[in-house]
mmCIF file of C-alpha atoms and ligand atoms in Angstrom:
data_model
loop_
_atom_site.group_PDB
_atom_site.id
_atom_site.type_symbol
_atom_site.label_atom_id
_atom_site.label_comp_id
_atom_site.label_asym_id
_atom_site.label_seq_id
_atom_site.Cartn_x
_atom_site.Cartn_y
_atom_site.Cartn_z
ATOM 1 C CA MET A 9 -2.037 -19.087 19.012
ATOM 2 C CA ARG A 10 -2.284 -21.155 22.062
ATOM 3 C CA VAL A 11 -3.573 -19.998 25.326
ATOM 4 C CA ARG A 12 -4.595 -21.782 28.475
ATOM 5 C CA ASN A 13 -8.161 -22.022 29.165
ATOM 6 C CA LYS A 14 -9.101 -19.119 31.588
ATOM 7 C CA PRO A 15 -11.895 -19.697 33.800
ATOM 8 C CA TRP A 16 -13.261 -16.042 33.548
ATOM 9 C CA ALA A 17 -13.734 -16.283 29.741
ATOM 10 C CA ALA A 18 -16.958 -18.128 29.479
ATOM 11 C CA ASP A 19 -18.508 -15.884 32.356
ATOM 12 C CA LEU A 20 -17.264 -12.696 30.446
ATOM 13 C CA ILE A 21 -18.735 -13.971 27.201
ATOM 14 C CA ALA A 22 -22.028 -14.878 28.866
ATOM 15 C CA ASN A 23 -22.403 -11.642 30.392
ATOM 16 C CA HIS A 24 -21.948 -9.433 27.114
ATOM 17 C CA PRO A 25 -24.489 -10.794 24.618
ATOM 18 C CA GLU A 26 -24.601 -7.120 23.366
ATOM 19 C CA LYS A 27 -21.024 -7.522 22.065
ATOM 20 C CA ILE A 28 -20.510 -11.148 21.335
ATOM 21 C CA VAL A 29 -22.541 -13.903 19.592
ATOM 22 C CA GLU A 30 -22.132 -17.414 20.498
ATOM 23 C CA SER A 31 -24.833 -18.975 18.135
ATOM 24 C CA GLY A 32 -24.483 -16.945 14.953
ATOM 25 C CA GLN A 33 -26.985 -19.160 12.998
ATOM 26 C CA GLN A 34 -29.827 -17.262 14.193
ATOM 27 C CA LEU A 35 -28.382 -14.042 12.928
ATOM 28 C CA LYS A 36 -27.839 -15.425 9.321
ATOM 29 C CA GLY A 37 -29.091 -12.799 6.956
ATOM 30 C CA LYS A 38 -29.681 -10.454 9.822
ATOM 31 C CA TRP A 39 -26.398 -9.310 11.020
ATOM 32 C CA ASN A 40 -26.963 -5.637 10.362
ATOM 33 C CA SER A 41 -29.592 -5.761 13.028
ATOM 34 C CA ARG A 42 -26.627 -6.155 15.559
ATOM 35 C CA PHE A 43 -25.428 -2.772 14.600
ATOM 36 C CA PRO A 44 -27.035 0.851 14.966
ATOM 37 C CA LYS A 45 -26.209 1.596 11.386
ATOM 38 C CA GLU A 46 -27.082 -0.595 8.264
ATOM 39 C CA GLN A 47 -23.839 -0.528 6.287
ATOM 40 C CA PRO A 48 -21.396 -2.918 4.573
ATOM 41 C CA ILE A 49 -20.136 -5.876 6.605
ATOM 42 C CA PHE A 50 -16.424 -6.618 6.802
ATOM 43 C CA ILE A 51 -15.332 -9.869 8.648
ATOM 44 C CA GLU A 52 -12.042 -11.085 10.156
ATOM 45 C CA VAL A 53 -11.767 -14.944 10.241
ATOM 46 C CA GLY A 54 -9.263 -15.826 13.037
ATOM 47 C CA THR A 55 -9.392 -12.486 14.783
ATOM 48 C CA GLY A 56 -7.178 -13.544 17.748
ATOM 49 C CA LYS A 57 -7.007 -11.049 20.699
ATOM 50 C CA GLY A 58 -8.728 -8.362 18.507
ATOM 51 C CA GLN A 59 -6.299 -5.610 17.916
ATOM 52 C CA PHE A 60 -6.717 -5.387 14.202
ATOM 53 C CA ILE A 61 -10.525 -5.687 14.266
ATOM 54 C CA ILE A 62 -10.934 -3.090 17.099
ATOM 55 C CA ASN A 63 -8.816 -0.525 15.486
ATOM 56 C CA MET A 64 -10.351 -0.973 11.990
ATOM 57 C CA ALA A 65 -13.716 -0.344 13.514
ATOM 58 C CA LYS A 66 -12.506 2.851 15.152
ATOM 59 C CA LYS A 67 -10.749 4.032 11.848
ATOM 60 C CA TYR A 68 -13.653 3.132 9.457
ATOM 61 C CA PRO A 69 -17.127 3.835 11.283
ATOM 62 C CA GLN A 70 -18.651 3.757 7.944
ATOM 63 C CA TYR A 71 -18.440 -0.104 7.872
ATOM 64 C CA ASN A 72 -19.591 -2.792 10.351
ATOM 65 C CA PHE A 73 -17.011 -5.287 11.490
ATOM 66 C CA ILE A 74 -17.252 -8.665 13.024
ATOM 67 C CA GLY A 75 -14.249 -10.488 14.405
ATOM 68 C CA ILE A 76 -14.653 -14.308 14.292
ATOM 69 C CA GLU A 77 -12.550 -16.495 16.559
ATOM 70 C CA ILE A 78 -12.690 -20.265 17.189
ATOM 71 C CA GLN A 79 -10.907 -20.337 20.540
ATOM 72 C CA LYS A 80 -12.978 -19.324 23.408
ATOM 73 C CA THR A 81 -10.292 -17.759 25.655
ATOM 74 C CA VAL A 82 -8.699 -15.971 22.835
ATOM 75 C CA ILE A 83 -11.973 -14.331 21.837
ATOM 76 C CA ALA A 84 -12.707 -13.484 25.359
ATOM 77 C CA ILE A 85 -9.424 -11.526 25.553
ATOM 78 C CA ALA A 86 -10.655 -9.701 22.397
ATOM 79 C CA LEU A 87 -13.944 -8.978 24.244
ATOM 80 C CA LYS A 88 -12.210 -7.519 27.163
ATOM 81 C CA LYS A 89 -10.432 -5.197 25.000
ATOM 82 C CA ALA A 90 -13.528 -4.454 22.904
ATOM 83 C CA LEU A 91 -15.424 -3.418 26.063
ATOM 84 C CA GLU A 92 -12.753 -0.892 27.092
ATOM 85 C CA GLU A 93 -14.456 1.729 24.551
ATOM 86 C CA GLU A 94 -17.779 2.462 22.822
ATOM 87 C CA ILE A 95 -17.346 0.793 19.489
ATOM 88 C CA PRO A 96 -20.946 0.604 17.999
ATOM 89 C CA ASN A 97 -19.723 -0.658 14.699
ATOM 90 C CA LEU A 98 -17.866 -3.792 16.131
ATOM 91 C CA GLN A 99 -19.286 -7.245 17.074
ATOM 92 C CA LEU A 100 -17.490 -10.419 17.919
ATOM 93 C CA LEU A 101 -18.583 -13.916 17.000
ATOM 94 C CA TYR A 102 -17.251 -17.206 18.720
ATOM 95 C CA ALA A 103 -17.377 -19.617 15.775
ATOM 96 C CA ASP A 104 -15.554 -21.708 13.156
ATOM 97 C CA GLY A 105 -14.803 -20.047 10.003
ATOM 98 C CA ALA A 106 -15.303 -23.242 8.271
ATOM 99 C CA ASN A 107 -18.949 -22.999 8.815
ATOM 100 C CA LEU A 108 -19.389 -19.382 7.396
ATOM 101 C CA THR A 109 -22.247 -20.320 5.161
ATOM 102 C CA ASP A 110 -24.362 -21.392 8.275
ATOM 103 C CA LEU A 111 -23.730 -18.083 9.848
ATOM 104 C CA PHE A 112 -23.992 -15.605 6.846
ATOM 105 C CA GLU A 113 -26.520 -15.397 4.001
ATOM 106 C CA ASP A 114 -25.126 -15.293 0.402
ATOM 107 C CA GLY A 115 -23.790 -11.906 -0.266
ATOM 108 C CA GLU A 116 -24.212 -10.591 3.227
ATOM 109 C CA VAL A 117 -20.566 -9.864 3.681
ATOM 110 C CA SER A 118 -18.545 -7.241 1.734
ATOM 111 C CA LYS A 119 -15.050 -8.108 2.537
ATOM 112 C CA VAL A 120 -13.120 -11.002 4.200
ATOM 113 C CA PHE A 121 -9.743 -10.417 6.215
ATOM 114 C CA LEU A 122 -7.431 -13.118 7.075
ATOM 115 C CA ASN A 123 -4.389 -12.063 9.203
ATOM 116 C CA PHE A 124 -1.517 -14.258 10.375
ATOM 117 C CA SER A 125 -3.654 -17.397 9.930
ATOM 118 C CA ASP A 126 -2.137 -20.578 11.276
ATOM 119 C CA PRO A 127 0.311 -21.754 8.462
ATOM 120 C CA TRP A 128 -0.353 -25.593 8.865
ATOM 121 C CA PRO A 129 2.944 -26.463 6.977
ATOM 122 C CA LYS A 130 2.347 -30.129 6.654
ATOM 123 C CA THR A 131 1.054 -31.144 3.522
ATOM 124 C CA ARG A 132 -1.540 -33.562 5.074
ATOM 125 C CA HIS A 133 -2.966 -30.421 6.884
ATOM 126 C CA GLU A 134 -3.522 -28.431 3.736
ATOM 127 C CA LYS A 135 -7.403 -28.575 4.268
ATOM 128 C CA ARG A 136 -7.066 -26.440 7.432
ATOM 129 C CA ARG A 137 -5.374 -23.457 5.887
ATOM 130 C CA LEU A 138 -7.829 -20.608 5.666
ATOM 131 C CA THR A 139 -6.895 -20.236 2.145
ATOM 132 C CA PHE A 140 -7.576 -23.782 0.923
ATOM 133 C CA LYS A 141 -10.062 -24.040 -1.818
ATOM 134 C CA SER A 142 -13.008 -25.251 0.551
ATOM 135 C CA PHE A 143 -12.604 -21.971 2.442
ATOM 136 C CA LEU A 144 -12.191 -19.871 -0.799
ATOM 137 C CA LYS A 145 -15.665 -21.349 -1.788
ATOM 138 C CA VAL A 146 -17.276 -20.455 1.477
ATOM 139 C CA TYR A 147 -16.048 -16.936 1.458
ATOM 140 C CA LYS A 148 -17.125 -16.576 -2.421
ATOM 141 C CA GLN A 149 -20.619 -17.548 -1.318
ATOM 142 C CA ILE A 150 -21.166 -15.295 1.542
ATOM 143 C CA LEU A 151 -19.331 -12.230 -0.108
ATOM 144 C CA ILE A 152 -21.121 -9.783 -2.489
ATOM 145 C CA ALA A 153 -20.374 -10.224 -6.153
ATOM 146 C CA HIS A 154 -16.737 -9.551 -6.837
ATOM 147 C CA GLY A 155 -16.215 -9.482 -3.056
ATOM 148 C CA THR A 156 -12.622 -8.999 -1.694
ATOM 149 C CA VAL A 157 -10.308 -11.034 0.390
ATOM 150 C CA GLU A 158 -7.475 -9.288 2.196
ATOM 151 C CA PHE A 159 -4.593 -11.505 3.451
ATOM 152 C CA LYS A 160 -1.464 -10.674 5.576
ATOM 153 C CA THR A 161 1.033 -13.072 6.949
ATOM 154 C CA ASP A 162 4.815 -13.222 7.862
ATOM 155 C CA ASN A 163 5.006 -16.804 6.624
ATOM 156 C CA GLN A 164 6.482 -17.014 3.046
ATOM 157 C CA GLY A 165 5.383 -20.592 2.651
ATOM 158 C CA LEU A 166 1.688 -19.990 3.591
ATOM 159 C CA PHE A 167 1.734 -16.825 1.361
ATOM 160 C CA GLU A 168 3.045 -18.524 -1.745
ATOM 161 C CA TYR A 169 0.650 -21.412 -1.217
ATOM 162 C CA SER A 170 -2.235 -18.796 -1.014
ATOM 163 C CA LEU A 171 -1.098 -16.925 -4.162
ATOM 164 C CA VAL A 172 -1.370 -20.196 -5.923
ATOM 165 C CA SER A 173 -4.602 -21.475 -4.185
ATOM 166 C CA LEU A 174 -6.279 -18.016 -5.030
ATOM 167 C CA ASN A 175 -5.031 -18.002 -8.534
ATOM 168 C CA ASN A 176 -6.236 -21.670 -9.204
ATOM 169 C CA PHE A 177 -9.552 -20.665 -7.885
ATOM 170 C CA GLY A 178 -9.883 -17.908 -10.481
ATOM 171 C CA MET A 179 -9.537 -14.924 -8.390
ATOM 172 C CA THR A 180 -8.100 -11.717 -9.605
ATOM 173 C CA PHE A 181 -5.368 -10.048 -7.668
ATOM 174 C CA ASP A 182 -5.633 -6.411 -6.963
ATOM 175 C CA ASN A 183 -2.386 -5.974 -5.060
ATOM 176 C CA VAL A 184 0.609 -7.988 -3.821
ATOM 177 C CA PHE A 185 3.079 -6.702 -1.342
ATOM 178 C CA LEU A 186 6.206 -8.573 -0.452
ATOM 179 C CA ASP A 187 7.357 -6.036 2.196
ATOM 180 C CA LEU A 188 4.323 -4.238 3.288
ATOM 181 C CA HIS A 189 6.001 -2.081 5.966
ATOM 182 C CA HIS A 190 8.334 -0.473 3.266
ATOM 183 C CA SER A 191 5.606 0.098 0.825
ATOM 184 C CA PRO A 192 3.401 3.013 0.172
ATOM 185 C CA GLU A 193 0.351 0.712 1.425
ATOM 186 C CA ASN A 194 1.885 0.989 4.779
ATOM 187 C CA GLU A 195 0.516 4.494 5.338
ATOM 188 C CA ASP A 196 -3.123 3.056 5.825
ATOM 189 C CA ASN A 197 -2.025 -0.138 7.388
ATOM 190 C CA VAL A 198 -3.639 -1.377 10.637
ATOM 191 C CA GLU A 199 -1.420 -3.609 12.529
ATOM 192 C CA THR A 200 -2.549 -7.127 14.032
ATOM 193 C CA GLU A 201 -0.853 -8.440 17.232
ATOM 194 C CA TYR A 202 1.190 -10.852 15.237
ATOM 195 C CA GLU A 203 2.277 -8.453 12.767
ATOM 196 C CA HIS A 204 3.598 -6.132 15.464
ATOM 197 C CA LYS A 205 5.681 -9.080 17.029
ATOM 198 C CA PHE A 206 7.032 -10.125 13.823
ATOM 199 C CA SER A 207 7.899 -6.923 12.177
ATOM 200 C CA LEU A 208 9.728 -6.006 15.247
ATOM 201 C CA LYS A 209 12.074 -9.052 14.748
ATOM 202 C CA GLY A 210 12.697 -7.587 11.124
ATOM 203 C CA GLN A 211 10.698 -9.991 9.237
ATOM 204 C CA PRO A 212 8.931 -8.730 6.160
ATOM 205 C CA ILE A 213 5.057 -8.735 5.959
ATOM 206 C CA PHE A 214 3.347 -10.088 3.057
ATOM 207 C CA LYS A 215 0.012 -8.841 1.930
ATOM 208 C CA LEU A 216 -2.365 -9.747 -0.995
ATOM 209 C CA VAL A 217 -5.792 -8.335 -1.901
ATOM 210 C CA ALA A 218 -7.780 -10.211 -4.398
ATOM 211 C CA HIS A 219 -11.450 -10.572 -5.528
ATOM 212 C CA PHE A 220 -13.667 -13.274 -6.983
HETATM 213 N N1 SAH B 29 -5.247 -12.285 13.505
HETATM 214 C C1 SAH B 29 -4.718 -12.183 14.702
HETATM 215 C C2 SAH B 29 -4.299 -13.760 15.250
HETATM 216 C C3 SAH B 29 -3.557 -14.695 14.272
HETATM 217 S S1 SAH B 29 -3.442 -16.355 15.103
HETATM 218 C C4 SAH B 29 -3.209 -11.531 14.517
HETATM 219 O O1 SAH B 29 -2.855 -11.249 13.245
HETATM 220 O O2 SAH B 29 -2.679 -11.261 15.362
HETATM 221 C C5 SAH B 29 -4.589 -17.225 14.041
HETATM 222 C C6 SAH B 29 -5.875 -17.205 14.694
HETATM 223 O O3 SAH B 29 -7.002 -17.835 14.090
HETATM 224 C C7 SAH B 29 -5.792 -18.152 16.240
HETATM 225 O O4 SAH B 29 -6.326 -17.283 17.194
HETATM 226 C C8 SAH B 29 -6.712 -19.239 15.849
HETATM 227 O O5 SAH B 29 -7.459 -19.650 17.090
HETATM 228 C C9 SAH B 29 -7.777 -18.664 14.800
HETATM 229 N N2 SAH B 29 -8.538 -19.660 13.865
HETATM 230 C C10 SAH B 29 -7.657 -20.706 13.220
HETATM 231 N N3 SAH B 29 -8.634 -21.479 12.618
HETATM 232 C C11 SAH B 29 -9.857 -20.706 12.748
HETATM 233 C C12 SAH B 29 -11.092 -21.051 12.049
HETATM 234 N N4 SAH B 29 -11.424 -22.063 11.484
HETATM 235 N N5 SAH B 29 -12.021 -20.236 12.542
HETATM 236 C C13 SAH B 29 -11.822 -19.173 13.178
HETATM 237 N N6 SAH B 29 -10.764 -18.878 13.779
HETATM 238 C C14 SAH B 29 -9.731 -19.623 13.492
#
């Protein structure tokens, strides 16, 4: 997702330190202090404009959600949306998912969501894919024992790559869906922006759920 740099983005972020964190290192091991209730923390890496994480937080008040995004203008758009309602169990974090071990203590996170991650189709860009082994290592470290990764995409190439990558890492698959929207799992599905767009075009949505 590429968006033009918006001048209002930096100001909006600076004006809402209660909802968005810019230097997450200080909160390592203390993320639950950002929420009214101490409860399991679920994160989304590459949260985009926030539709998924906002609706998940509203649907599951028994968990604390953190949406992480590397592009400032994109997370500012998510912030704008998040501020329209009172969602106490939602926080946003402007950061690079590659540095999650600097941001979260070992075992601090209960679940990692990856949705419609950039496919990086060229082999020489494999290391940038969010399901590359270096990212899996990071997720494993910050997750609770046997912590879960949930991944959705419309991109068959990235999905097949991810199945192999997670399998080679020794992860166990709980579920694999090759056409999520026509499966029973769809009943509880919370759509992302990309998912909405791609499924309108009739593209099947792939999903995997796996744990370490
Ligand atoms: N999850 C959203 C957006 C998908 S686009 C949806 O499904 O609609 C992928 C997003 O991941 C982009 O906004 C991109 O900026 C972000 N991203 C890519 N690499 C990242 C990284 N290393 N850390 C955090 N966010 C990242």
